[in-house]
Amino acid sequence: MSSLYVSAVIGKPVYDASGESFDSISDLVIFHGTEKFPRITGILLKGDRSRVAVIPWDAVAGFSGDGIKLRMARRHLAPRPLQPDEILLSEDVLDSQVVDTDDIKVVRVNDLELRQIGGEVRVVGADVGTRALLRRLGLEPFVCRALARLGRPLSERVIPWNLVVALGGELTPLRLSISREKLKDIHPADLAELLEDLGHEERVEVMTALPEDHAAEVLEEAEPEVQQSVIQELPSERASDILDEMKPDEAADVLGELPEERAEELIALMEEDKAEEVSRLMQYEPETAAGKMTTEFIALPGWMTVEQVIARLRETRLDAESIFYLYVVDNIGRLVGVLSMRSLVISPSDAPITQLMRSDVATVRTSATVEDVAGALVKYDLLAVPVVEEDGRLVGIVTIDHVMDTLLEKYGPRKLGGGFDLLRRKAAREGPTAQ
C-alpha cells in the first residue's frame, strides 16, 4: 500500500465481507506504546461516538483510499471499548501541537501519513505543511498543478513520527511516557526556547516528563516569564523538587518573582539546607552583586596543602563554573587569597596553599551594582568575581555568564557591545575594592 493520509480516509465507507457498505470511518485508533511508528489497532465508526464500538484491526481485510473492507459479516463483528493505551488519530492528534525534535521547534499537525509495514498499517509521519491543509480542503491537486506550471512546486513537509513529541490531550501521561527519551536528547537551552512557544498546559507537560535535574537545567535557561508560569502551574511537590536541583541563585531569582504566598509554600517543601540558602539570597536586593551571586564556590582554609586541596576537589560536586578559582579564607571566613587550578597542578603536593595564593584579590561588595560587577570582570579579565561583606567575609561569587544574562535583559544584544565599552572605561577609572 502506498502512503495514505488520515484526512483522506476519514468519512470513507466501511464494507462488510459481502461488499455492502453499512457505515463510514469516524476515526482510526492507534496503540501508543513503545513503538517508534505506532500501528493502527482499530476503527471507530461514525454511527457510534461512545468509544465502546471500536472494530479491532484484525477484522480488516483491505484498507485503501476508497475505504475499508472487513473479512466478516457485520453481525459477526465483536466491537470493544477504546483501551487505555490507545488514542484516536483525528480527535486526539490531528490539529494538535507537537515538537519537531529534528529542527527543534513547535509545529501543528495538519495531517498524518499512514503506510503498510510488514502486514500492519502504521503512522509514519506528521504532515505539517501547506499541502496537508489543501488536501483537507480538497484543493491539493488543483493548487499543486497550478504552482508546478508556474515553476513553484509546493513541497511536502512531513516529519518522521519517530522525531515527533506529542503534547496535550486527555491521554497526556501516556504520551509523555513515550516522548520522555526524545525530550532528554534536546539541549536544555533549546528546550527552554521551545517552552516559549507552548501554552501553559504543554509547558507543564514537558517539565513533568523530564527528570528533575534536566528540568532544573531547562528552567535555568528559560525566560523569567516562562519560569514563573511553569513554577506557578506545576504541582507544588514537583516544583519544589525542581527548585532543589537548581543552583541556589537561580532558584532564588525564580522564587523572588512569585507571589509571596506561593514562594513561601515552595520554600517550605524544599530540602532544609537548600531552603535556608535560597531564603538568605532572597533577602538581598535583586540588582546588586549579592542578588546575582551564587553561593556555590570553594573556600579553603590557609593551613591546607596542595594534596589536601586536590582530595577535597575530588569529593566536591560543583559545576565547572564554580571552580574557576579557589578562594582562601581565614578562620572567620574573611577572604585572604585566591588560588588558580594551574598553580595546584604544577606545585609540590606538600606545598601550603598560602605560599601559592595571590593575596591581591579583586572583589566587590554585596551592595555593588551589576554594572560594577561587570566592570570588575572586564578590568581584571575574570571569569568570576568574589562578593564580600564590609568586614571582608566571603559570601558568594558572581560568574561572568550570570552578568551577561542580566545585561542582555537590561540592554539587549544590540547595545551590549557599547555597554561593555562603557563598563570597561568605568572600571579603569574606579576599579573594585581590593582586599
Short mmCIF file of C-alpha atoms in Angstrom, two decimals:
data_model
loop_
_atom_site.label_atom_id
_atom_site.label_comp_id
_atom_site.label_asym_id
_atom_site.label_seq_id
_atom_site.Cartn_x
_atom_site.Cartn_y
_atom_site.Cartn_z
CA MET A 1 0.00 0.00 0.00
CA SER A 2 1.32 3.43 -0.92
CA SER A 3 1.09 6.24 1.61
CA LEU A 4 -2.36 7.34 2.71
CA TYR A 5 -3.32 10.28 4.89
CA VAL A 6 -5.79 10.28 7.76
CA SER A 7 -7.72 13.20 6.28
CA ALA A 8 -8.28 11.21 3.08
CA VAL A 9 -9.59 8.19 4.99
CA ILE A 10 -11.98 9.77 7.49
CA GLY A 11 -15.54 9.61 6.18
CA LYS A 12 -14.85 6.82 3.69
CA PRO A 13 -17.24 3.81 3.72
CA VAL A 14 -16.83 0.57 5.65
CA TYR A 15 -17.88 -2.60 3.76
CA ASP A 16 -18.65 -5.97 5.24
CA ALA A 17 -17.45 -9.25 3.70
CA SER A 18 -20.34 -9.25 1.20
CA GLY A 19 -19.31 -5.84 -0.09
CA GLU A 20 -22.23 -3.99 1.47
CA SER A 21 -21.47 -0.54 2.88
CA PHE A 22 -23.04 -0.20 6.34
CA ASP A 23 -21.20 2.78 7.95
CA SER A 24 -18.25 5.13 7.48
CA ILE A 25 -14.91 5.73 9.20
CA SER A 26 -15.13 8.25 12.01
CA ASP A 27 -11.59 7.79 13.31
CA LEU A 28 -8.63 5.44 13.41
CA VAL A 29 -7.25 4.03 16.64
CA ILE A 30 -3.54 3.54 17.34
CA PHE A 31 -1.65 1.74 20.07
CA HIS A 32 0.71 4.31 21.55
CA GLY A 33 3.13 2.08 23.40
CA THR A 34 6.90 1.93 22.92
CA GLU A 35 6.77 1.68 19.13
CA LYS A 36 8.52 4.37 17.10
CA PHE A 37 5.84 4.09 14.41
CA PRO A 38 2.54 3.22 16.14
CA ARG A 39 0.27 0.70 14.45
CA ILE A 40 -3.42 1.04 13.70
CA THR A 41 -5.35 -1.18 16.12
CA GLY A 42 -8.95 -0.37 15.35
CA ILE A 43 -11.63 1.67 13.59
CA LEU A 44 -14.24 3.90 15.17
CA LEU A 45 -17.45 4.03 13.17
CA LYS A 46 -19.34 7.24 12.54
CA GLY A 47 -22.53 5.69 13.86
CA ASP A 48 -21.09 5.24 17.36
CA ARG A 49 -19.30 8.10 19.14
CA SER A 50 -19.42 6.40 22.53
CA ARG A 51 -15.94 4.89 22.02
CA VAL A 52 -17.30 1.49 23.02
CA ALA A 53 -17.67 0.14 19.49
CA VAL A 54 -14.12 0.01 18.21
CA ILE A 55 -13.74 -2.59 15.46
CA PRO A 56 -10.44 -4.45 16.02
CA TRP A 57 -7.98 -4.17 13.15
CA ASP A 58 -7.73 -7.94 12.76
CA ALA A 59 -11.26 -7.79 11.33
CA VAL A 60 -9.99 -5.71 8.38
CA ALA A 61 -9.39 -7.48 5.06
CA GLY A 62 -8.48 -4.44 2.98
CA PHE A 63 -7.65 -0.76 3.53
CA SER A 64 -7.34 1.86 0.80
CA GLY A 65 -8.28 5.39 -0.11
CA ASP A 66 -11.70 4.06 -1.10
CA GLY A 67 -12.48 2.77 2.37
CA ILE A 68 -12.19 -0.36 4.50
CA LYS A 69 -13.41 -3.84 3.71
CA LEU A 70 -13.97 -6.28 6.56
CA ARG A 71 -13.31 -10.01 6.44
CA MET A 72 -16.63 -10.97 8.04
CA ALA A 73 -20.33 -10.15 8.04
CA ARG A 74 -21.47 -7.25 10.14
CA ARG A 75 -23.34 -9.49 12.57
CA HIS A 76 -20.16 -11.39 13.42
CA LEU A 77 -18.20 -8.27 14.45
CA ALA A 78 -17.09 -8.06 18.07
CA PRO A 79 -16.63 -4.36 18.87
CA ARG A 80 -14.71 -3.46 22.00
CA PRO A 81 -14.12 -0.29 24.08
CA LEU A 82 -11.19 2.02 23.48
CA GLN A 83 -8.26 0.79 25.59
CA PRO A 84 -6.16 2.96 27.97
CA ASP A 85 -3.08 2.60 25.74
CA GLU A 86 -4.95 3.67 22.60
CA ILE A 87 -5.69 7.11 21.18
CA LEU A 88 -7.77 8.45 18.30
CA LEU A 89 -5.76 9.92 15.45
CA SER A 90 -8.22 12.50 14.18
CA GLU A 91 -9.65 13.59 17.52
CA ASP A 92 -6.51 13.48 19.69
CA VAL A 93 -3.59 14.13 17.32
CA LEU A 94 -4.81 15.99 14.24
CA ASP A 95 -4.51 19.80 14.67
CA SER A 96 -2.53 19.37 17.89
CA GLN A 97 0.84 20.93 18.66
CA VAL A 98 3.88 18.67 18.59
CA VAL A 99 7.60 19.17 18.98
CA ASP A 100 9.78 18.51 15.95
CA THR A 101 12.91 17.17 17.68
CA ASP A 102 14.97 17.42 14.48
CA ASP A 103 14.51 21.14 13.79
CA ILE A 104 13.68 21.73 17.48
CA LYS A 105 10.51 23.75 17.07
CA VAL A 106 6.82 23.57 17.82
CA VAL A 107 4.61 22.70 14.84
CA ARG A 108 0.97 21.88 14.24
CA VAL A 109 -0.12 18.51 12.84
CA ASN A 110 -2.14 19.21 9.69
CA ASP A 111 -2.35 15.56 8.64
CA LEU A 112 -0.90 12.14 9.41
CA GLU A 113 0.80 9.83 6.93
CA LEU A 114 -0.04 6.13 7.06
CA ARG A 115 1.85 3.26 5.45
CA GLN A 116 1.61 -0.53 5.37
CA ILE A 117 4.69 -2.03 7.03
CA GLY A 118 5.05 -5.76 7.44
CA GLY A 119 1.35 -6.51 7.13
CA GLU A 120 0.33 -3.71 9.52
CA VAL A 121 -0.71 -0.12 8.89
CA ARG A 122 1.36 2.35 10.88
CA VAL A 123 1.63 6.09 11.41
CA VAL A 124 4.94 7.06 9.79
CA GLY A 125 4.84 10.85 9.73
CA ALA A 126 3.22 14.12 10.75
CA ASP A 127 2.45 16.40 7.82
CA VAL A 128 2.94 19.99 9.00
CA GLY A 129 2.93 21.70 5.61
CA THR A 130 0.52 23.70 3.48
CA ARG A 131 -0.18 20.71 1.22
CA ALA A 132 -1.89 18.98 4.12
CA LEU A 133 -4.28 21.91 4.62
CA LEU A 134 -5.07 21.96 0.90
CA ARG A 135 -5.62 18.21 0.99
CA ARG A 136 -8.18 18.55 3.75
CA LEU A 137 -9.99 21.21 1.72
CA GLY A 138 -9.92 19.01 -1.39
CA LEU A 139 -7.76 21.55 -3.23
CA GLU A 140 -4.37 19.84 -3.20
CA PRO A 141 -4.23 18.53 -6.80
CA PHE A 142 -5.53 21.77 -8.35
CA VAL A 143 -3.23 24.13 -6.42
CA CYS A 144 -0.17 21.89 -6.80
CA ARG A 145 -0.68 21.64 -10.58
CA ALA A 146 -1.09 25.40 -10.88
CA LEU A 147 2.04 26.12 -8.85
CA ALA A 148 4.02 23.50 -10.78
CA ARG A 149 3.12 25.23 -14.07
CA LEU A 150 4.45 28.48 -12.58
CA GLY A 151 7.70 26.76 -11.66
CA ARG A 152 6.95 26.98 -7.94
CA PRO A 153 6.15 23.42 -6.86
CA LEU A 154 4.71 23.05 -3.37
CA SER A 155 6.97 20.79 -1.34
CA GLU A 156 5.85 18.35 1.33
CA ARG A 157 6.72 18.87 4.98
CA VAL A 158 6.35 15.51 6.64
CA ILE A 159 8.21 14.86 9.90
CA PRO A 160 9.02 11.19 10.56
CA TRP A 161 6.92 10.12 13.54
CA ASN A 162 9.95 8.88 15.47
CA LEU A 163 11.12 12.52 15.61
CA VAL A 164 7.81 13.82 16.98
CA VAL A 165 6.93 14.53 20.61
CA ALA A 166 3.15 14.73 21.00
CA LEU A 167 1.72 17.03 23.66
CA GLY A 168 -1.74 17.77 25.04
CA GLY A 169 -4.91 15.76 25.12
CA GLU A 170 -6.68 13.52 27.57
CA LEU A 171 -4.02 10.81 27.49
CA THR A 172 -1.09 13.10 28.14
CA PRO A 173 0.70 10.97 30.78
CA LEU A 174 0.76 8.03 28.36
CA ARG A 175 2.13 10.14 25.52
CA LEU A 176 4.76 11.70 27.71
CA SER A 177 5.98 8.32 28.88
CA ILE A 178 6.76 7.58 25.24
CA SER A 179 8.16 11.02 24.49
CA ARG A 180 10.40 11.22 27.57
CA GLU A 181 13.51 9.83 25.89
CA LYS A 182 13.10 12.15 22.89
CA LEU A 183 12.88 15.19 25.16
CA LYS A 184 16.01 14.17 27.06
CA ASP A 185 18.02 14.34 23.83
CA ILE A 186 17.22 18.04 23.34
CA HIS A 187 19.70 20.53 24.81
CA PRO A 188 18.27 22.43 27.84
CA ALA A 189 18.75 25.79 26.08
CA ASP A 190 16.77 24.56 23.06
CA LEU A 191 14.04 23.14 25.27
CA ALA A 192 13.84 26.46 27.10
CA GLU A 193 13.19 28.20 23.77
CA LEU A 194 10.53 25.63 22.90
CA LEU A 195 8.72 26.39 26.15
CA GLU A 196 8.18 29.95 24.94
CA ASP A 197 6.13 28.64 22.01
CA LEU A 198 3.98 26.31 24.10
CA GLY A 199 0.86 27.05 26.11
CA HIS A 200 0.69 26.78 29.89
CA GLU A 201 -0.53 23.17 29.89
CA GLU A 202 2.07 21.99 27.38
CA ARG A 203 4.87 23.67 29.37
CA VAL A 204 3.79 21.78 32.45
CA GLU A 205 3.68 18.52 30.47
CA VAL A 206 7.25 18.95 29.24
CA MET A 207 8.56 19.79 32.71
CA THR A 208 6.67 16.84 34.14
CA ALA A 209 8.15 14.44 31.59
CA LEU A 210 11.78 15.39 32.21
CA PRO A 211 13.95 14.05 35.03
CA GLU A 212 14.21 16.62 37.83
CA ASP A 213 17.85 17.52 37.17
CA HIS A 214 17.16 18.03 33.44
CA ALA A 215 14.02 20.04 34.20
CA ALA A 216 16.10 22.26 36.51
CA GLU A 217 18.62 22.95 33.73
CA VAL A 218 15.81 23.84 31.32
CA LEU A 219 14.18 26.19 33.82
CA GLU A 220 17.50 27.94 34.45
CA GLU A 221 17.78 28.64 30.72
CA ALA A 222 14.17 29.83 30.33
CA GLU A 223 12.92 33.41 30.20
CA PRO A 224 11.62 34.84 33.51
CA GLU A 225 8.01 34.86 32.29
CA VAL A 226 8.26 31.18 31.36
CA GLN A 227 9.93 30.32 34.68
CA GLN A 228 7.14 31.94 36.65
CA SER A 229 4.46 30.29 34.53
CA VAL A 230 5.94 26.82 34.95
CA ILE A 231 6.54 27.07 38.70
CA GLN A 232 3.08 28.53 39.26
CA GLU A 233 1.35 25.78 37.29
CA LEU A 234 3.34 22.73 38.38
CA PRO A 235 2.14 20.70 41.37
CA SER A 236 3.88 22.01 44.48
CA GLU A 237 5.88 18.85 45.19
CA ARG A 238 7.19 18.70 41.62
CA ALA A 239 8.01 22.42 41.59
CA SER A 240 9.94 22.22 44.87
CA ASP A 241 11.87 19.16 43.68
CA ILE A 242 12.98 21.05 40.55
CA LEU A 243 13.95 24.10 42.63
CA ASP A 244 16.05 21.81 44.83
CA GLU A 245 18.02 20.77 41.74
CA MET A 246 18.61 24.35 40.57
CA LYS A 247 21.59 26.49 41.52
CA PRO A 248 20.73 28.48 44.66
CA ASP A 249 20.96 31.87 42.94
CA GLU A 250 18.77 30.71 40.03
CA ALA A 251 16.18 29.26 42.41
CA ALA A 252 16.19 32.49 44.43
CA ASP A 253 15.62 34.53 41.25
CA VAL A 254 12.61 32.40 40.29
CA LEU A 255 11.08 32.44 43.78
CA GLY A 256 11.67 36.16 44.10
CA GLU A 257 9.28 36.81 41.19
CA LEU A 258 6.46 34.68 42.58
CA PRO A 259 3.64 35.84 44.84
CA GLU A 260 4.87 35.73 48.43
CA GLU A 261 2.42 33.03 49.50
CA ARG A 262 3.44 30.69 46.67
CA ALA A 263 7.16 31.29 47.27
CA GLU A 264 6.81 30.51 50.99
CA GLU A 265 4.87 27.34 50.20
CA LEU A 266 7.59 26.05 47.87
CA ILE A 267 10.46 27.00 50.18
CA ALA A 268 8.77 25.04 52.97
CA LEU A 269 8.77 21.94 50.74
CA MET A 270 12.43 22.24 49.69
CA GLU A 271 15.32 20.46 51.38
CA GLU A 272 16.23 22.29 54.58
CA ASP A 273 19.79 23.28 53.67
CA LYS A 274 18.80 24.45 50.19
CA ALA A 275 15.79 26.32 51.53
CA GLU A 276 17.93 28.23 54.05
CA GLU A 277 20.47 29.13 51.38
CA VAL A 278 17.83 30.31 48.93
CA SER A 279 15.97 32.27 51.60
CA ARG A 280 19.17 34.09 52.53
CA LEU A 281 19.84 35.03 48.91
CA MET A 282 16.31 36.35 48.57
CA GLN A 283 16.98 38.91 51.31
CA TYR A 284 19.36 40.82 49.03
CA GLU A 285 18.27 43.43 46.52
CA PRO A 286 17.98 41.63 43.15
CA GLU A 287 20.01 44.18 41.14
CA THR A 288 23.08 44.04 43.39
CA ALA A 289 26.12 41.79 43.45
CA ALA A 290 24.62 39.83 46.36
CA GLY A 291 21.36 39.49 44.45
CA LYS A 292 23.19 37.98 41.46
CA MET A 293 25.75 35.86 43.27
CA THR A 294 25.83 32.12 43.74
CA THR A 295 26.88 30.52 46.99
CA GLU A 296 28.37 27.54 45.15
CA PHE A 297 32.10 28.20 45.41
CA ILE A 298 35.09 26.59 47.08
CA ALA A 299 36.57 28.26 50.17
CA LEU A 300 39.70 26.71 51.64
CA PRO A 301 41.45 27.27 54.99
CA GLY A 302 45.02 28.51 54.66
CA TRP A 303 46.53 25.53 56.51
CA MET A 304 45.73 23.09 53.67
CA THR A 305 48.37 21.65 51.35
CA VAL A 306 48.12 21.03 47.60
CA GLU A 307 47.48 17.32 48.20
CA GLN A 308 44.66 18.07 50.63
CA VAL A 309 43.04 20.55 48.26
CA ILE A 310 43.11 18.06 45.39
CA ALA A 311 41.49 15.46 47.64
CA ARG A 312 38.79 17.98 48.56
CA LEU A 313 38.11 18.75 44.90
CA ARG A 314 37.65 15.08 44.12
CA GLU A 315 34.94 14.87 46.76
CA THR A 316 33.20 18.11 45.78
CA ARG A 317 30.35 18.04 43.25
CA LEU A 318 30.17 21.54 41.81
CA ASP A 319 29.55 22.89 38.33
CA ALA A 320 32.62 23.76 36.28
CA GLU A 321 31.85 27.47 36.54
CA SER A 322 32.05 27.24 40.34
CA ILE A 323 35.70 26.15 40.33
CA PHE A 324 37.17 28.81 38.06
CA TYR A 325 39.05 29.91 41.17
CA LEU A 326 39.66 28.54 44.65
CA TYR A 327 39.36 31.06 47.46
CA VAL A 328 41.43 31.01 50.66
CA VAL A 329 39.77 32.29 53.84
CA ASP A 330 40.85 32.82 57.44
CA ASN A 331 39.23 31.22 60.49
CA ILE A 332 36.21 33.58 60.43
CA GLY A 333 35.64 33.36 56.67
CA ARG A 334 37.40 36.53 55.52
CA LEU A 335 38.88 36.31 52.03
CA VAL A 336 42.68 36.39 52.15
CA GLY A 337 43.72 34.95 48.80
CA VAL A 338 42.85 33.24 45.53
CA LEU A 339 44.34 30.08 44.10
CA SER A 340 44.33 29.01 40.43
CA MET A 341 43.92 25.46 39.23
CA ARG A 342 47.17 25.81 37.28
CA SER A 343 49.17 26.56 40.42
CA LEU A 344 47.79 23.40 42.04
CA VAL A 345 48.81 21.21 39.11
CA ILE A 346 52.40 22.43 38.88
CA SER A 347 53.18 22.68 42.63
CA PRO A 348 54.58 20.03 45.00
CA SER A 349 51.90 18.05 46.80
CA ASP A 350 53.12 19.12 50.27
CA ALA A 351 53.23 22.85 49.48
CA PRO A 352 50.96 25.02 51.72
CA ILE A 353 48.43 26.90 49.66
CA THR A 354 49.30 30.16 51.43
CA GLN A 355 52.61 30.05 49.54
CA LEU A 356 50.82 29.65 46.19
CA MET A 357 47.86 32.01 46.54
CA ARG A 358 47.60 35.59 45.36
CA SER A 359 46.63 37.97 48.14
CA ASP A 360 45.69 40.92 45.88
CA VAL A 361 42.17 39.69 45.19
CA ALA A 362 39.73 41.83 43.21
CA THR A 363 36.35 41.81 44.97
CA VAL A 364 33.04 43.59 45.02
CA ARG A 365 30.83 44.40 47.99
CA THR A 366 27.38 42.90 48.42
CA SER A 367 25.76 46.23 47.55
CA ALA A 368 27.69 46.72 44.28
CA THR A 369 25.59 47.23 41.15
CA VAL A 370 25.52 44.79 38.26
CA GLU A 371 27.48 47.35 36.20
CA ASP A 372 30.14 47.49 38.92
CA VAL A 373 30.41 43.71 38.88
CA ALA A 374 30.69 43.66 35.09
CA GLY A 375 33.33 46.38 35.30
CA ALA A 376 35.41 44.28 37.69
CA LEU A 377 35.13 41.22 35.46
CA VAL A 378 36.21 43.22 32.41
CA LYS A 379 39.03 45.21 34.02
CA TYR A 380 40.68 42.23 35.67
CA ASP A 381 39.79 39.74 32.92
CA LEU A 382 37.99 37.44 35.36
CA LEU A 383 35.54 34.59 34.88
CA ALA A 384 34.07 35.15 38.35
CA VAL A 385 34.41 37.86 40.98
CA PRO A 386 34.07 37.22 44.75
CA VAL A 387 31.45 39.09 46.76
CA VAL A 388 32.40 40.15 50.30
CA GLU A 389 30.71 41.78 53.28
CA GLU A 390 32.10 45.01 54.74
CA ASP A 391 34.32 43.03 57.13
CA GLY A 392 35.81 41.06 54.23
CA ARG A 393 33.89 37.81 54.77
CA LEU A 394 33.36 35.88 51.53
CA VAL A 395 29.64 35.27 50.91
CA GLY A 396 29.47 34.34 47.23
CA ILE A 397 30.73 34.79 43.68
CA VAL A 398 29.21 36.31 40.56
CA THR A 399 30.11 34.45 37.37
CA ILE A 400 30.52 36.17 34.03
CA ASP A 401 27.69 34.22 32.40
CA HIS A 402 25.21 35.43 35.03
CA VAL A 403 26.27 39.04 34.48
CA MET A 404 25.98 38.60 30.71
CA ASP A 405 22.43 37.26 31.09
CA THR A 406 21.47 40.23 33.26
CA LEU A 407 22.99 42.80 30.91
CA LEU A 408 21.33 41.18 27.90
CA GLU A 409 17.98 41.52 29.65
CA LYS A 410 18.72 45.15 30.52
CA TYR A 411 20.41 46.49 27.39
CA GLY A 412 19.51 43.97 24.69
CA PRO A 413 22.01 42.28 22.34
CA ARG A 414 22.44 45.35 20.10
CA LYS A 415 23.50 47.63 22.92
CA LEU A 416 25.58 45.15 24.84
CA GLY A 417 28.81 45.80 22.95
CA GLY A 418 28.64 49.52 23.65
CA GLY A 419 27.58 48.81 27.20
CA PHE A 420 30.73 46.81 27.81
CA ASP A 421 32.87 49.60 26.39
CA LEU A 422 31.35 51.97 28.94
CA LEU A 423 31.83 49.44 31.72
CA ARG A 424 35.47 48.96 30.75
CA ARG A 425 36.14 52.69 30.93
CA LYS A 426 34.30 53.00 34.24
CA ALA A 427 36.24 50.06 35.69
CA ALA A 428 39.54 51.58 34.59
CA ARG A 429 38.68 54.84 36.38
CA GLU A 430 37.29 53.43 39.63
CA GLY A 431 38.08 49.73 39.90
CA PRO A 432 36.64 47.38 42.53
CA THR A 433 37.73 47.11 46.11
CA ALA A 434 40.94 45.15 46.56
CA GLN A 435 41.37 43.07 49.70
#
